């Protein structure tokens, strides 16, 4: 059985992370995608050391300490990195062919260059910016869907650069995930071909992941619509941990979310247990009420009504 209570992915750190836009000049830092889950830092270093001197090897992991299916390799100079791309892109590693390219997507501050590959153990794929138009949101997943089964389902469109199924702190799936493709064209093809396709007994939702869109300050009065617009809903009985990004991820399954606010106490920043979600159309707002009123979010049934007061 699939998820009856659409949960969401808390990624509040996304707006706090320092992001550096990579230069258009050639770089000595490489992104290595589609690596087997069992690949170790030592194995990756052994493969790439044949092309030059390596200053950093890292395999980022998710909250459970599990590989995200990609790695970062940094050489001592640009020339060696270019040799590695030429020689190792498409190289067979286990039962997969790895993809090797320059790491030019926006990245967080570089990890320590100890070479140990510790990475940021507490982060998630949702915290890491993807290339514009290359990331897909996949909703309505079955509880048992893993990164492996998600990648297997999505790889036919094009190589999956990285993927993650969002999970609660206890490891239980939240019923949705993210998939990164190499180009916007591949992402659009995935949406066209995989939306409403069946994965482990569930008709999945596939759409372009839209970064931002939520007011992270949780301000009650900032940019709210006029009374009786029919576009905004009020969501009550939320878990105290709910963020604006959580609301956006939950309700984008029924339509385009213009803005989502988890209302918080000004002094502590703690959620007040309710929030608002603004949609593009009144039909989407009604669909959210019909589809999610009474649905549990982290074991609390949401109470959803149309916002008729502002």
Short mmCIF file of N, CA and C in Angstrom, two decimals, residues 77-233:
data_model
loop_
_atom_site.label_atom_id
_atom_site.label_comp_id
_atom_site.label_asym_id
_atom_site.label_seq_id
_atom_site.Cartn_x
_atom_site.Cartn_y
_atom_site.Cartn_z
N UNK A 77 44.96 20.20 -10.53
CA UNK A 77 44.89 21.22 -11.58
C UNK A 77 43.80 20.86 -12.60
N UNK A 78 43.47 21.84 -13.43
CA UNK A 78 42.38 21.69 -14.40
C UNK A 78 42.71 20.66 -15.47
N UNK A 79 43.96 20.61 -15.90
CA UNK A 79 44.35 19.69 -16.98
C UNK A 79 44.08 18.24 -16.58
N UNK A 80 44.43 17.87 -15.35
CA UNK A 80 44.19 16.51 -14.89
C UNK A 80 42.70 16.20 -14.82
N UNK A 81 41.91 17.19 -14.42
CA UNK A 81 40.46 16.99 -14.36
C UNK A 81 39.88 16.73 -15.75
N UNK A 82 40.39 17.44 -16.76
CA UNK A 82 39.91 17.25 -18.13
C UNK A 82 40.28 15.86 -18.65
N UNK A 83 41.46 15.39 -18.28
CA UNK A 83 41.87 14.03 -18.66
C UNK A 83 40.92 13.00 -18.06
N UNK A 84 40.53 13.21 -16.80
CA UNK A 84 39.63 12.28 -16.13
C UNK A 84 38.26 12.26 -16.81
N UNK A 85 37.77 13.41 -17.22
CA UNK A 85 36.48 13.45 -17.92
C UNK A 85 36.56 12.66 -19.21
N UNK A 86 37.64 12.87 -19.96
CA UNK A 86 37.80 12.20 -21.26
C UNK A 86 37.91 10.69 -21.09
N UNK A 87 38.65 10.25 -20.08
CA UNK A 87 38.93 8.83 -19.93
C UNK A 87 37.88 8.06 -19.13
N UNK A 88 37.20 8.74 -18.19
CA UNK A 88 36.37 8.00 -17.25
C UNK A 88 34.86 8.22 -17.39
N UNK A 89 34.43 9.21 -18.18
CA UNK A 89 33.01 9.37 -18.39
C UNK A 89 32.46 8.15 -19.12
N UNK A 90 31.48 7.47 -18.53
CA UNK A 90 30.95 6.23 -19.09
C UNK A 90 31.68 4.99 -18.61
N UNK A 91 32.68 5.17 -17.74
CA UNK A 91 33.46 4.05 -17.20
C UNK A 91 32.55 3.11 -16.41
N UNK A 92 32.74 1.80 -16.58
CA UNK A 92 31.94 0.81 -15.86
C UNK A 92 32.44 0.67 -14.43
N UNK A 93 31.52 0.85 -13.50
CA UNK A 93 31.82 0.67 -12.08
C UNK A 93 30.73 -0.21 -11.50
N UNK A 94 31.08 -1.44 -11.14
CA UNK A 94 30.06 -2.39 -10.73
C UNK A 94 29.13 -2.67 -11.90
N UNK A 95 27.83 -2.53 -11.66
CA UNK A 95 26.85 -2.76 -12.73
C UNK A 95 26.37 -1.47 -13.36
N UNK A 96 27.13 -0.38 -13.16
CA UNK A 96 26.71 0.92 -13.68
C UNK A 96 27.81 1.57 -14.51
N UNK A 97 27.40 2.50 -15.36
CA UNK A 97 28.34 3.34 -16.10
C UNK A 97 28.27 4.74 -15.51
N UNK A 98 29.36 5.16 -14.92
CA UNK A 98 29.36 6.44 -14.22
C UNK A 98 29.39 7.62 -15.19
N UNK A 99 28.88 8.75 -14.75
CA UNK A 99 28.95 9.98 -15.53
C UNK A 99 29.93 10.92 -14.83
N UNK A 100 30.80 11.53 -15.60
CA UNK A 100 31.83 12.42 -15.06
C UNK A 100 31.76 13.76 -15.78
N UNK A 101 31.62 14.82 -15.04
CA UNK A 101 31.57 16.16 -15.63
C UNK A 101 32.14 17.16 -14.63
N UNK A 102 32.39 18.37 -15.13
CA UNK A 102 32.84 19.43 -14.23
C UNK A 102 31.72 19.77 -13.25
N UNK A 103 32.10 20.01 -12.01
CA UNK A 103 31.13 20.36 -10.99
C UNK A 103 30.92 21.86 -11.02
N UNK A 104 30.02 22.30 -11.92
CA UNK A 104 29.81 23.74 -12.09
C UNK A 104 28.46 24.20 -11.58
N UNK A 105 27.65 23.27 -11.05
CA UNK A 105 26.38 23.69 -10.48
C UNK A 105 26.64 24.48 -9.21
N UNK A 106 25.70 25.34 -8.77
CA UNK A 106 25.88 26.03 -7.50
C UNK A 106 26.10 25.03 -6.39
N UNK A 107 27.10 25.25 -5.56
CA UNK A 107 27.43 24.32 -4.50
C UNK A 107 27.53 25.03 -3.18
N UNK A 108 27.38 24.27 -2.10
CA UNK A 108 27.60 24.83 -0.79
C UNK A 108 29.09 25.00 -0.56
N UNK A 109 29.43 25.68 0.51
CA UNK A 109 30.84 25.88 0.82
C UNK A 109 31.56 24.55 0.78
N UNK A 110 32.73 24.54 0.17
CA UNK A 110 33.46 23.29 -0.04
C UNK A 110 33.76 22.62 1.28
N UNK A 111 33.67 21.28 1.34
CA UNK A 111 33.98 20.57 2.56
C UNK A 111 35.47 20.61 2.83
N UNK A 112 35.82 20.15 4.01
CA UNK A 112 37.22 20.10 4.38
C UNK A 112 38.00 19.23 3.41
N UNK A 113 39.18 19.66 3.04
CA UNK A 113 39.96 18.93 2.06
C UNK A 113 40.88 17.91 2.72
N UNK A 114 40.33 17.24 3.68
CA UNK A 114 41.09 16.20 4.35
C UNK A 114 41.18 14.96 3.50
N UNK A 115 40.25 14.86 2.51
CA UNK A 115 40.25 13.70 1.62
C UNK A 115 39.54 12.51 2.20
N UNK A 116 39.02 12.65 3.43
CA UNK A 116 38.38 11.51 4.07
C UNK A 116 37.00 11.25 3.56
N UNK A 117 36.39 12.26 2.91
CA UNK A 117 35.08 12.04 2.31
C UNK A 117 33.96 12.02 3.30
N UNK A 118 34.08 12.75 4.41
CA UNK A 118 33.02 12.72 5.40
C UNK A 118 31.76 13.36 4.90
N UNK A 119 31.90 14.50 4.20
CA UNK A 119 30.72 15.18 3.68
C UNK A 119 29.88 15.76 4.79
N UNK A 120 28.76 16.32 4.40
CA UNK A 120 27.81 16.87 5.35
C UNK A 120 26.79 15.82 5.67
N UNK A 121 26.96 15.13 6.77
CA UNK A 121 26.12 13.98 7.07
C UNK A 121 24.69 14.36 7.42
N UNK A 122 24.47 15.60 7.79
CA UNK A 122 23.13 15.97 8.21
C UNK A 122 22.29 16.58 7.11
N UNK A 123 22.83 16.76 5.90
CA UNK A 123 22.09 17.43 4.84
C UNK A 123 21.32 16.43 4.01
N UNK A 124 20.49 16.97 3.11
CA UNK A 124 19.72 16.13 2.20
C UNK A 124 19.84 16.69 0.81
N UNK A 125 19.39 15.89 -0.17
CA UNK A 125 19.45 16.34 -1.55
C UNK A 125 18.68 17.64 -1.74
N UNK A 126 17.58 17.80 -1.01
CA UNK A 126 16.79 19.01 -1.13
C UNK A 126 17.52 20.26 -0.70
N UNK A 127 18.59 20.11 0.09
CA UNK A 127 19.39 21.26 0.51
C UNK A 127 20.36 21.70 -0.57
N UNK A 128 20.60 20.85 -1.56
CA UNK A 128 21.62 21.11 -2.56
C UNK A 128 21.00 21.64 -3.84
N UNK A 129 21.36 22.84 -4.28
CA UNK A 129 20.76 23.37 -5.51
C UNK A 129 21.08 22.49 -6.71
N UNK A 130 20.10 22.35 -7.59
CA UNK A 130 20.31 21.60 -8.82
C UNK A 130 20.46 22.59 -9.98
N UNK A 131 21.02 22.11 -11.09
CA UNK A 131 21.08 22.95 -12.28
C UNK A 131 19.66 23.35 -12.68
N UNK A 132 19.52 24.56 -13.19
CA UNK A 132 18.20 25.10 -13.51
C UNK A 132 17.41 24.18 -14.44
N UNK A 133 16.20 23.80 -14.01
CA UNK A 133 15.32 23.00 -14.83
C UNK A 133 15.66 21.53 -14.91
N UNK A 134 16.57 21.05 -14.06
CA UNK A 134 17.02 19.65 -14.15
C UNK A 134 16.47 18.76 -13.03
N UNK A 135 15.82 19.33 -12.04
CA UNK A 135 15.36 18.54 -10.90
C UNK A 135 13.85 18.29 -10.98
N UNK A 136 13.46 17.03 -10.79
CA UNK A 136 12.05 16.66 -10.80
C UNK A 136 11.59 16.25 -9.40
N UNK A 137 10.40 16.68 -9.07
CA UNK A 137 9.72 16.24 -7.86
C UNK A 137 8.87 15.02 -8.23
N UNK A 138 8.97 13.96 -7.44
CA UNK A 138 8.20 12.74 -7.70
C UNK A 138 7.37 12.44 -6.46
N UNK A 139 6.06 12.57 -6.58
CA UNK A 139 5.17 12.38 -5.44
C UNK A 139 4.31 11.14 -5.54
N UNK A 140 3.60 10.86 -4.43
CA UNK A 140 2.70 9.71 -4.32
C UNK A 140 3.44 8.39 -4.43
N UNK A 141 4.66 8.35 -3.89
CA UNK A 141 5.44 7.12 -3.90
C UNK A 141 4.91 6.13 -2.86
N UNK A 142 5.07 4.86 -3.15
CA UNK A 142 4.76 3.82 -2.18
C UNK A 142 5.77 3.89 -1.04
N UNK A 143 5.34 3.48 0.14
CA UNK A 143 6.26 3.53 1.30
C UNK A 143 7.52 2.73 1.05
N UNK A 144 7.41 1.64 0.30
CA UNK A 144 8.57 0.76 0.12
C UNK A 144 9.50 1.23 -0.99
N UNK A 145 9.16 2.28 -1.71
CA UNK A 145 10.02 2.76 -2.79
C UNK A 145 11.34 3.28 -2.25
N UNK A 146 12.43 2.80 -2.82
CA UNK A 146 13.77 3.21 -2.41
C UNK A 146 14.42 4.04 -3.50
N UNK A 147 15.59 4.59 -3.21
CA UNK A 147 16.33 5.32 -4.23
C UNK A 147 16.63 4.42 -5.42
N UNK A 148 16.96 3.16 -5.15
CA UNK A 148 17.29 2.23 -6.24
C UNK A 148 16.10 2.03 -7.18
N UNK A 149 14.92 1.79 -6.61
CA UNK A 149 13.75 1.55 -7.46
C UNK A 149 13.31 2.83 -8.16
N UNK A 150 13.50 3.98 -7.51
CA UNK A 150 13.15 5.25 -8.14
C UNK A 150 14.08 5.52 -9.33
N UNK A 151 15.37 5.31 -9.14
CA UNK A 151 16.34 5.51 -10.22
C UNK A 151 16.05 4.54 -11.37
N UNK A 152 15.77 3.28 -11.03
CA UNK A 152 15.50 2.29 -12.07
C UNK A 152 14.28 2.70 -12.91
N UNK A 153 13.30 3.30 -12.27
CA UNK A 153 12.08 3.71 -12.97
C UNK A 153 12.33 4.93 -13.86
N UNK A 154 13.25 5.80 -13.42
CA UNK A 154 13.45 7.08 -14.11
C UNK A 154 14.61 7.09 -15.08
N UNK A 155 15.47 6.07 -15.05
CA UNK A 155 16.68 6.09 -15.86
C UNK A 155 16.42 5.93 -17.35
N UNK A 156 15.29 5.33 -17.73
CA UNK A 156 15.02 5.13 -19.14
C UNK A 156 14.95 6.41 -19.94
N UNK A 157 14.65 7.52 -19.30
CA UNK A 157 14.55 8.81 -19.99
C UNK A 157 15.93 9.36 -20.30
N UNK A 158 16.83 9.14 -19.39
CA UNK A 158 18.20 9.66 -19.47
C UNK A 158 18.91 9.32 -18.18
N UNK A 159 20.23 9.50 -18.13
CA UNK A 159 20.98 9.18 -16.92
C UNK A 159 20.50 10.01 -15.73
N UNK A 160 20.22 9.34 -14.62
CA UNK A 160 19.86 10.03 -13.38
C UNK A 160 21.14 10.43 -12.66
N UNK A 161 21.32 11.72 -12.46
CA UNK A 161 22.54 12.20 -11.82
C UNK A 161 22.54 11.87 -10.34
N UNK A 162 21.43 12.12 -9.68
CA UNK A 162 21.28 11.76 -8.27
C UNK A 162 19.81 11.70 -7.92
N UNK A 163 19.50 11.00 -6.85
CA UNK A 163 18.12 10.82 -6.45
C UNK A 163 18.06 10.59 -4.95
N UNK A 164 16.96 10.99 -4.35
CA UNK A 164 16.76 10.73 -2.93
C UNK A 164 15.29 10.62 -2.62
N UNK A 165 14.93 9.64 -1.79
CA UNK A 165 13.58 9.51 -1.27
C UNK A 165 13.57 10.19 0.09
N UNK A 166 12.68 11.18 0.28
CA UNK A 166 12.62 11.91 1.55
C UNK A 166 12.15 10.99 2.65
N UNK A 167 12.79 11.10 3.80
CA UNK A 167 12.47 10.22 4.92
C UNK A 167 12.32 11.01 6.22
N UNK A 168 11.49 10.47 7.11
CA UNK A 168 11.35 11.02 8.44
C UNK A 168 12.57 10.63 9.26
N UNK A 169 12.79 11.28 10.42
CA UNK A 169 13.96 10.96 11.24
C UNK A 169 14.11 9.48 11.57
N UNK A 170 12.99 8.75 11.68
CA UNK A 170 13.06 7.33 11.97
C UNK A 170 13.37 6.46 10.76
N UNK A 171 13.49 7.08 9.57
CA UNK A 171 13.82 6.33 8.37
C UNK A 171 12.64 5.98 7.50
N UNK A 172 11.41 6.27 7.96
CA UNK A 172 10.20 5.96 7.17
C UNK A 172 10.05 6.94 6.02
N UNK A 173 9.72 6.41 4.85
CA UNK A 173 9.54 7.25 3.67
C UNK A 173 8.43 8.26 3.90
N UNK A 174 8.61 9.46 3.32
CA UNK A 174 7.58 10.49 3.37
C UNK A 174 6.67 10.45 2.14
N UNK A 175 6.93 9.51 1.24
CA UNK A 175 6.05 9.36 0.09
C UNK A 175 6.39 10.23 -1.09
N UNK A 176 7.58 10.84 -1.09
CA UNK A 176 7.98 11.64 -2.24
C UNK A 176 9.51 11.66 -2.32
N UNK A 177 10.01 12.08 -3.48
CA UNK A 177 11.45 12.12 -3.67
C UNK A 177 11.85 13.14 -4.71
N UNK A 178 13.14 13.29 -4.91
CA UNK A 178 13.70 14.20 -5.90
C UNK A 178 14.62 13.42 -6.85
N UNK A 179 14.58 13.79 -8.12
CA UNK A 179 15.42 13.15 -9.13
C UNK A 179 16.08 14.24 -9.96
N UNK A 180 17.40 14.20 -10.07
CA UNK A 180 18.14 15.17 -10.87
C UNK A 180 18.59 14.55 -12.19
N UNK A 181 18.28 15.23 -13.30
CA UNK A 181 18.76 14.82 -14.62
C UNK A 181 19.90 15.74 -15.06
N UNK A 182 20.58 15.34 -16.12
CA UNK A 182 21.72 16.10 -16.59
C UNK A 182 21.36 17.35 -17.36
N UNK A 183 20.17 17.36 -17.99
CA UNK A 183 19.76 18.51 -18.80
C UNK A 183 18.28 18.81 -18.57
N UNK A 184 17.86 20.06 -18.80
CA UNK A 184 16.43 20.39 -18.70
C UNK A 184 15.57 19.57 -19.67
N UNK A 185 16.12 19.26 -20.84
CA UNK A 185 15.36 18.48 -21.82
C UNK A 185 15.03 17.10 -21.28
N UNK A 186 15.98 16.48 -20.60
CA UNK A 186 15.74 15.16 -20.00
C UNK A 186 14.70 15.25 -18.89
N UNK A 187 14.76 16.31 -18.10
CA UNK A 187 13.77 16.49 -17.04
C UNK A 187 12.37 16.67 -17.62
N UNK A 188 12.26 17.47 -18.69
CA UNK A 188 10.95 17.66 -19.33
C UNK A 188 10.44 16.37 -19.94
N UNK A 189 11.35 15.58 -20.51
CA UNK A 189 10.94 14.29 -21.07
C UNK A 189 10.45 13.36 -19.98
N UNK A 190 11.10 13.40 -18.83
CA UNK A 190 10.68 12.56 -17.70
C UNK A 190 9.27 12.95 -17.25
N UNK A 191 9.01 14.24 -17.18
CA UNK A 191 7.68 14.71 -16.78
C UNK A 191 6.63 14.22 -17.77
N UNK A 192 6.94 14.36 -19.06
CA UNK A 192 5.99 13.98 -20.10
C UNK A 192 5.71 12.48 -20.10
N UNK A 193 6.75 11.67 -19.86
CA UNK A 193 6.61 10.23 -19.98
C UNK A 193 6.28 9.51 -18.67
N UNK A 194 6.68 10.09 -17.55
CA UNK A 194 6.55 9.36 -16.29
C UNK A 194 5.43 9.85 -15.39
N UNK A 195 4.91 11.05 -15.64
CA UNK A 195 3.78 11.53 -14.83
C UNK A 195 2.60 10.58 -15.01
N UNK A 196 2.04 10.14 -13.90
CA UNK A 196 0.92 9.18 -13.86
C UNK A 196 1.33 7.76 -14.24
N UNK A 197 2.63 7.51 -14.39
CA UNK A 197 3.07 6.13 -14.61
C UNK A 197 3.01 5.37 -13.28
N UNK A 198 3.00 4.06 -13.36
CA UNK A 198 2.85 3.24 -12.16
C UNK A 198 4.20 2.77 -11.64
N UNK A 199 4.44 2.99 -10.38
CA UNK A 199 5.66 2.52 -9.71
C UNK A 199 5.26 1.83 -8.41
N UNK A 200 5.47 0.54 -8.35
CA UNK A 200 5.15 -0.27 -7.18
C UNK A 200 3.71 -0.06 -6.73
N UNK A 201 2.81 -0.10 -7.73
CA UNK A 201 1.38 -0.05 -7.44
C UNK A 201 0.81 1.34 -7.23
N UNK A 202 1.63 2.39 -7.39
CA UNK A 202 1.15 3.76 -7.20
C UNK A 202 1.28 4.55 -8.49
N UNK A 203 0.29 5.36 -8.80
CA UNK A 203 0.36 6.27 -9.94
C UNK A 203 1.10 7.52 -9.48
N UNK A 204 2.34 7.67 -9.92
CA UNK A 204 3.19 8.72 -9.37
C UNK A 204 2.96 10.08 -10.03
N UNK A 205 3.29 11.12 -9.27
CA UNK A 205 3.22 12.50 -9.74
C UNK A 205 4.64 12.95 -10.08
N UNK A 206 4.84 13.46 -11.29
CA UNK A 206 6.16 13.94 -11.68
C UNK A 206 6.02 15.35 -12.23
N UNK A 207 6.73 16.29 -11.62
CA UNK A 207 6.70 17.67 -12.10
C UNK A 207 8.03 18.32 -11.79
N UNK A 208 8.27 19.44 -12.42
CA UNK A 208 9.52 20.15 -12.20
C UNK A 208 9.55 20.67 -10.78
N UNK A 209 10.66 20.44 -10.09
CA UNK A 209 10.83 20.95 -8.74
C UNK A 209 11.06 22.45 -8.81
N UNK A 210 10.24 23.20 -8.09
CA UNK A 210 10.34 24.65 -8.08
C UNK A 210 10.97 25.09 -6.78
N UNK A 211 12.18 25.60 -6.86
CA UNK A 211 12.85 26.09 -5.66
C UNK A 211 12.19 27.36 -5.19
N UNK A 212 12.23 27.56 -3.88
CA UNK A 212 11.69 28.80 -3.31
C UNK A 212 10.18 28.82 -3.38
N UNK A 213 9.61 30.02 -3.46
CA UNK A 213 8.16 30.17 -3.54
C UNK A 213 7.49 30.29 -2.21
N UNK A 214 8.20 29.96 -1.11
CA UNK A 214 7.60 30.07 0.20
C UNK A 214 8.23 31.19 0.98
N UNK A 215 7.44 31.82 1.82
CA UNK A 215 7.97 32.88 2.67
C UNK A 215 8.52 32.25 3.92
N UNK A 216 9.83 32.13 4.01
CA UNK A 216 10.44 31.39 5.10
C UNK A 216 10.34 32.10 6.44
N UNK A 217 10.03 33.38 6.45
CA UNK A 217 9.93 34.10 7.71
C UNK A 217 8.64 33.75 8.45
N UNK A 218 7.68 33.19 7.71
CA UNK A 218 6.43 32.82 8.35
C UNK A 218 5.58 34.03 8.71
N UNK A 219 5.82 35.16 8.10
CA UNK A 219 5.05 36.36 8.42
C UNK A 219 3.59 36.18 8.07
N UNK A 220 2.71 36.61 8.98
CA UNK A 220 1.29 36.39 8.76
C UNK A 220 0.73 37.34 7.73
N UNK A 221 1.20 38.57 7.70
CA UNK A 221 0.59 39.58 6.86
C UNK A 221 1.34 39.88 5.57
N UNK A 222 2.52 39.30 5.40
CA UNK A 222 3.34 39.65 4.25
C UNK A 222 2.77 39.07 2.97
N UNK A 223 2.33 39.92 2.04
CA UNK A 223 1.91 39.50 0.71
C UNK A 223 0.71 38.60 0.67
N UNK A 224 -0.17 38.67 1.64
CA UNK A 224 -1.32 37.77 1.65
C UNK A 224 -2.41 38.28 0.71
N UNK A 225 -3.21 37.37 0.13
CA UNK A 225 -4.23 37.77 -0.83
C UNK A 225 -5.40 38.48 -0.16
N UNK A 226 -6.23 39.12 -0.99
CA UNK A 226 -7.39 39.83 -0.48
C UNK A 226 -8.46 38.84 -0.03
N UNK A 227 -9.44 39.34 0.73
CA UNK A 227 -10.50 38.49 1.29
C UNK A 227 -11.26 37.78 0.19
N UNK A 228 -11.64 36.55 0.48
CA UNK A 228 -12.51 35.75 -0.38
C UNK A 228 -11.97 35.60 -1.81
N UNK A 229 -10.67 35.55 -1.95
CA UNK A 229 -10.12 35.34 -3.29
C UNK A 229 -10.37 33.93 -3.78
N UNK A 230 -10.54 33.00 -2.83
CA UNK A 230 -10.74 31.60 -3.19
C UNK A 230 -9.48 30.88 -3.57
N UNK A 231 -8.34 31.55 -3.44
CA UNK A 231 -7.06 30.97 -3.85
C UNK A 231 -6.25 30.45 -2.68
N UNK A 232 -6.59 30.87 -1.48
CA UNK A 232 -5.77 30.54 -0.32
C UNK A 232 -6.53 29.66 0.68
N UNK A 233 -5.81 28.68 1.22
CA UNK A 233 -6.39 27.82 2.23
C UNK A 233 -5.67 28.03 3.56
#
